Coordinates of C-alpha atoms and ligand atoms in Angstrom, one line a residue:
M1 CA 75.4 105.0 100.8
N2 CA 73.7 102.9 98.2
L3 CA 76.5 100.8 96.6
S4 CA 74.1 98.7 94.6
Q5 CA 73.7 101.6 92.1
R6 CA 75.5 101.4 88.7
T7 CA 78.9 102.6 89.8
Y8 CA 82.2 103.8 88.4
L9 CA 85.0 103.2 90.9
I10 CA 88.6 104.2 90.4
I11 CA 91.4 103.5 93.0
T12 CA 95.0 104.6 92.9
G13 CA 97.6 102.3 94.5
A14 CA 95.4 99.2 94.0
S15 CA 98.2 96.8 93.4
R16 CA 98.9 96.1 97.1
G17 CA 98.3 97.1 100.7
I18 CA 95.2 99.1 101.6
G19 CA 94.3 100.1 98.1
R20 CA 94.1 96.5 96.9
E21 CA 91.9 95.6 99.9
F22 CA 89.6 98.6 99.3
A23 CA 89.3 97.6 95.6
Q24 CA 88.4 94.0 96.5
Q25 CA 86.0 94.7 99.3
L26 CA 84.3 97.7 97.6
S27 CA 83.9 95.7 94.4
G28 CA 82.2 92.9 96.3
R29 CA 79.5 95.5 97.3
I30 CA 79.1 96.9 93.8
Q31 CA 77.0 94.3 92.0
S32 CA 75.0 96.3 89.6
Q33 CA 75.4 95.4 85.9
G34 CA 77.3 98.0 83.9
S35 CA 79.5 99.0 86.9
V36 CA 83.2 99.6 86.2
V37 CA 86.2 99.3 88.5
T38 CA 89.5 100.9 87.5
L39 CA 92.7 99.9 89.2
L40 CA 95.8 102.1 89.0
G41 CA 99.4 101.4 90.2
R42 CA 102.8 100.8 88.5
N43 CA 103.0 97.0 88.9
L44 CA 100.8 95.6 86.2
P45 CA 101.1 91.9 87.2
L46 CA 99.9 92.7 90.7
L47 CA 97.1 94.8 89.3
Q48 CA 96.1 92.0 87.0
E49 CA 96.1 89.6 90.0
A50 CA 93.8 92.0 91.9
K51 CA 91.5 92.2 88.8
E52 CA 91.2 88.4 88.6
H53 CA 90.4 88.2 92.3
I54 CA 87.6 90.8 91.8
L55 CA 86.2 89.1 88.7
A56 CA 86.2 85.7 90.4
K57 CA 83.8 87.1 93.0
S58 CA 82.0 89.7 90.9
P59 CA 81.8 88.5 87.3
L60 CA 79.3 91.2 86.3
L61 CA 81.8 93.9 86.8
T62 CA 84.1 95.3 84.1
V63 CA 87.6 95.8 85.6
H64 CA 90.3 97.9 84.0
T65 CA 94.0 98.1 85.0
Y66 CA 96.5 100.8 84.1
S67 CA 100.1 101.1 85.0
L68 CA 100.9 104.7 85.7
E69 CA 103.9 106.4 87.4
L70 CA 102.4 109.1 89.6
A71 CA 105.7 110.9 90.0
T72 CA 105.3 112.1 86.4
A73 CA 101.6 111.7 85.6
K74 CA 99.9 114.6 83.9
A75 CA 96.3 115.7 83.6
G76 CA 96.2 114.2 80.1
D77 CA 97.1 110.7 81.4
F78 CA 94.2 110.8 83.8
A79 CA 91.9 112.1 81.1
K80 CA 92.8 109.3 78.8
I81 CA 92.3 106.6 81.5
L82 CA 88.9 108.0 82.5
E83 CA 87.8 108.3 78.8
D84 CA 89.0 104.7 78.0
S85 CA 87.6 103.1 81.2
T86 CA 84.2 104.8 81.2
G87 CA 83.5 104.0 77.5
N88 CA 79.9 104.7 76.7
G89 CA 78.8 103.7 80.2
S90 CA 76.2 105.7 82.1
F91 CA 76.7 105.7 85.9
E92 CA 74.5 106.6 88.8
R93 CA 77.5 107.0 91.2
A94 CA 81.2 107.7 90.7
I95 CA 83.8 106.9 93.4
V96 CA 87.4 107.9 93.4
I97 CA 89.7 106.5 96.1
H98 CA 92.9 108.6 96.3
N99 CA 94.9 105.9 98.0
A100 CA 98.4 105.8 96.5
G101 CA 101.0 107.3 98.7
T102 CA 104.7 107.0 99.7
I103 CA 106.2 107.6 103.1
G104 CA 109.3 109.5 101.9
D105 CA 112.7 109.3 103.4
T106 CA 112.1 108.9 107.2
S107 CA 115.9 108.7 107.8
K108 CA 116.0 112.5 107.3
R109 CA 115.2 115.1 110.0
A110 CA 113.1 118.1 108.9
R111 CA 116.2 120.3 109.0
E112 CA 117.8 118.1 106.3
I113 CA 114.9 118.2 103.8
G114 CA 115.6 120.7 101.1
D115 CA 116.6 119.1 97.8
T116 CA 114.1 120.5 95.4
D117 CA 114.4 117.7 92.8
I118 CA 113.5 115.1 95.5
L119 CA 110.8 117.4 96.8
Q120 CA 109.4 117.9 93.3
N121 CA 109.2 114.2 92.7
Y122 CA 107.7 113.5 96.1
F123 CA 105.1 116.2 96.0
H124 CA 104.1 115.2 92.4
T125 CA 103.6 111.6 93.5
N126 CA 101.6 112.4 96.6
V127 CA 99.9 115.7 96.0
F128 CA 99.9 117.0 92.4
S129 CA 98.9 113.8 90.7
C130 CA 96.1 113.3 93.2
M131 CA 94.8 116.9 92.6
S132 CA 95.1 116.3 88.8
L133 CA 93.2 113.0 88.8
N134 CA 90.5 114.6 91.0
S135 CA 90.0 117.5 88.7
Q136 CA 89.6 115.2 85.7
F137 CA 87.2 113.0 87.7
M138 CA 85.1 116.1 88.6
Q139 CA 84.8 117.0 85.0
V140 CA 83.9 113.6 83.6
F141 CA 81.3 113.0 86.3
R142 CA 79.9 116.5 86.4
N143 CA 76.3 115.3 86.5
V144 CA 76.8 112.1 88.6
Q145 CA 76.7 111.7 92.4
K146 CA 80.3 111.6 93.5
L147 CA 82.1 110.1 96.5
I148 CA 85.7 111.3 96.9
V149 CA 87.9 109.5 99.4
N150 CA 91.3 110.7 100.5
L151 CA 93.5 108.1 102.4
S152 CA 94.6 110.4 105.2
T153 CA 96.4 109.7 108.4
L154 CA 97.1 111.0 111.9
A155 CA 100.3 112.5 110.3
A156 CA 98.0 114.9 108.3
I157 CA 96.9 116.6 111.4
A158 CA 99.7 116.0 114.0
P159 CA 103.5 116.3 113.6
I160 CA 105.4 113.0 113.9
S161 CA 109.2 112.7 114.3
S162 CA 110.9 111.2 111.2
M163 CA 108.0 112.1 109.0
G164 CA 108.8 115.6 107.7
Y165 CA 108.1 114.5 104.1
Y166 CA 105.0 112.5 104.9
C167 CA 103.3 114.9 107.3
S168 CA 103.8 117.7 104.7
V169 CA 102.1 116.0 101.8
K170 CA 99.3 114.4 103.9
A171 CA 98.5 117.8 105.5
A172 CA 98.4 119.5 102.1
R173 CA 96.2 116.7 100.6
E174 CA 93.8 116.8 103.5
M175 CA 93.4 120.6 103.3
F176 CA 92.9 120.4 99.6
F177 CA 90.0 118.0 100.0
R178 CA 88.5 120.1 102.8
V179 CA 88.4 123.1 100.4
L180 CA 86.8 120.9 97.8
A181 CA 84.1 119.8 100.3
L182 CA 83.5 123.4 101.2
E183 CA 83.0 124.5 97.6
E184 CA 80.9 121.6 96.4
T185 CA 77.4 120.7 97.4
A186 CA 76.8 117.5 99.4
P187 CA 75.4 114.9 98.8
D188 CA 76.1 115.5 95.1
T189 CA 79.7 115.5 96.0
L190 CA 80.7 113.9 99.2
V191 CA 84.3 114.0 100.4
L192 CA 85.8 111.9 103.1
N193 CA 89.3 112.0 104.6
Y194 CA 89.7 108.5 106.0
A195 CA 92.6 107.8 108.4
P196 CA 93.0 104.0 108.4
G197 CA 95.0 103.5 111.5
M198 CA 98.4 101.8 111.6
I199 CA 98.3 99.0 109.0
D200 CA 100.7 96.1 108.3
T201 CA 101.8 97.0 104.8
Q202 CA 105.1 97.7 103.0
M203 CA 104.8 101.4 104.1
T204 CA 105.0 100.6 107.8
V205 CA 107.7 98.0 107.3
Q206 CA 109.7 100.8 105.6
V207 CA 109.2 103.2 108.5
Q208 CA 110.3 100.5 110.9
Q209 CA 113.5 99.9 108.9
E210 CA 114.5 103.5 108.1
A211 CA 113.1 106.0 110.6
H212 CA 115.9 108.1 112.3
D213 CA 113.9 108.3 115.6
P214 CA 114.3 105.1 117.7
A215 CA 111.0 105.8 119.4
I216 CA 109.2 105.7 116.1
V217 CA 111.0 102.5 115.1
A218 CA 110.0 100.9 118.5
L219 CA 106.4 102.0 118.2
F220 CA 106.0 100.3 114.8
R221 CA 108.0 97.2 115.8
D222 CA 106.0 96.8 119.1
Q223 CA 102.7 97.1 117.3
R224 CA 103.8 94.6 114.6
E225 CA 105.3 92.1 117.1
S226 CA 102.3 92.3 119.5
K227 CA 100.0 91.9 116.5
T228 CA 98.1 95.1 117.6
M229 CA 98.9 96.6 114.2
L230 CA 95.7 96.4 112.0
T231 CA 95.3 94.5 108.8
A232 CA 94.2 96.1 105.5
A233 CA 91.1 93.9 105.7
Q234 CA 90.2 95.3 109.1
T235 CA 90.4 98.9 108.2
T236 CA 88.6 98.4 104.9
K237 CA 85.7 96.7 106.8
R238 CA 85.6 99.8 109.1
F239 CA 85.7 102.1 106.1
I240 CA 82.7 100.4 104.6
E241 CA 80.8 100.7 107.9
V242 CA 81.6 104.4 108.0
L243 CA 80.2 104.8 104.5
E244 CA 77.1 102.8 105.3
A245 CA 76.5 104.7 108.6
Q246 CA 77.2 108.0 106.8
K247 CA 77.4 110.1 110.0
F248 CA 80.3 112.1 108.7
K249 CA 79.9 115.6 107.1
S250 CA 81.5 116.2 103.7
G251 CA 85.2 117.0 104.2
D252 CA 85.5 115.4 107.7
H253 CA 88.6 113.6 108.9
V254 CA 87.4 110.2 110.2
D255 CA 89.9 107.9 111.9
Y256 CA 89.6 104.2 112.2
R257 CA 89.7 104.5 116.0
D258 CA 87.0 107.1 116.6
A259 CA 84.7 106.5 113.7
D260 CA 81.1 107.3 114.6
L261 CA 79.1 104.3 113.4
Ligands
NAP301 N1 99.9 101.7 106.2 C1 99.5 102.6 107.1 O1 99.7 102.3 108.4 C2 98.9 103.8 106.7 C3 98.4 104.7 107.8 C4 97.7 105.8 107.4 C5 97.5 106.2 106.1 N2 98.0 105.3 105.1 C6 97.8 105.7 103.7 O2 97.1 104.7 103.0 C7 97.6 104.7 101.6 C8 98.0 103.3 101.2 O3 99.1 102.9 102.1 P1 99.7 101.5 102.1 O4 100.2 101.3 103.5 O5 98.7 100.5 101.6 O6 101.0 101.6 101.2 P2 101.8 100.5 100.3 O7 101.5 99.1 100.8 O8 103.1 101.0 100.3 O9 101.1 100.7 98.9 C9 101.2 101.9 98.2 C10 100.4 101.8 96.9 O10 100.7 103.0 96.1 C11 101.2 102.7 94.8 N3 102.3 103.6 94.5 C12 103.4 103.9 95.3 N4 104.2 104.8 94.6 C13 103.6 105.0 93.4 C14 104.0 105.8 92.3 N5 105.1 106.5 92.2 N6 103.2 105.7 91.2 C15 102.0 105.0 91.2 N7 101.6 104.3 92.2 C16 102.4 104.3 93.3 C17 101.8 101.3 95.0 O11 101.7 100.6 93.7 P3 102.9 100.2 92.8 O12 104.1 99.9 93.6 O13 102.3 99.1 91.9 O14 103.1 101.5 92.0 C18 100.9 100.6 96.0 O15 99.8 100.1 95.4 C19 98.6 105.8 101.5 O16 98.1 107.0 101.0 C20 99.1 105.9 103.0 O17 99.6 107.2 103.2 C21 98.7 104.2 105.4

């Protein structure tokens, strides 16, 4: 993967956690003049902070930030952001990192999940908005080499107690991107479902505080206390190694722990 090409990079959930670290480390690799980085999230001050960090290390980049609520975002919102941030630029590669995600209410057992208003909001945040952004991205970068990354998880391919909401959206998202990979031609469109491992972020703190299953709470607490939980920086470094080694096939699920480098 040649990250020194003139690149357009867009990342959702770039204000904190894994998304912010992906934005910072990937931007550090994209040095070509005319490259653009677009950061999405709701918290504009944090996005602005991430932008300043990136520009301090990579002053040649153009960095855009947009505050967007994914629970209600529509195709038109993504179209506008892409139009505004691409400007008149011409790019040799376009990358979208579908990173934003929420864990859902882990205090609920699967048998208690059924409020359609809550489900609508949750699926819009985690699945519909991601598909919508992707579709706009595919249109705008029709004739450009594309890398599409979905932040996946073990929970997309294995059931985990307390994670009825989360497992459902992550499985849906992963399957969607596998279909996309099947229909599009690699390497023009390369799709990767990357599972980052268990990372010390707000998401895992929330699981530890709210999960109804004591075994899950203990698992997260033990990893955090023993410092075996990974950092966002560690998983991002591994992700970049996976990209550089490029031993995955388009649509593959690659986990931090068993990445073929
Ligand atoms: N942490 C882990 O152990 C782990 C493991 C496997 C997979 N993952 C996946 O990795 C991704 C990032 O997780 P993380 O741990 O970094 O989570 P995090 O620290 O909670 O960060 C989530 C990001 O998503 C954004 N976001 C959340 N709700 C949003 C909404 N309604 N609209 C717009 N943006 C929203 C947040 O930005 P704002 O608050 O600014 O909106 C934030 O930047 C997720 O897809 C997650 O499923 C994480």
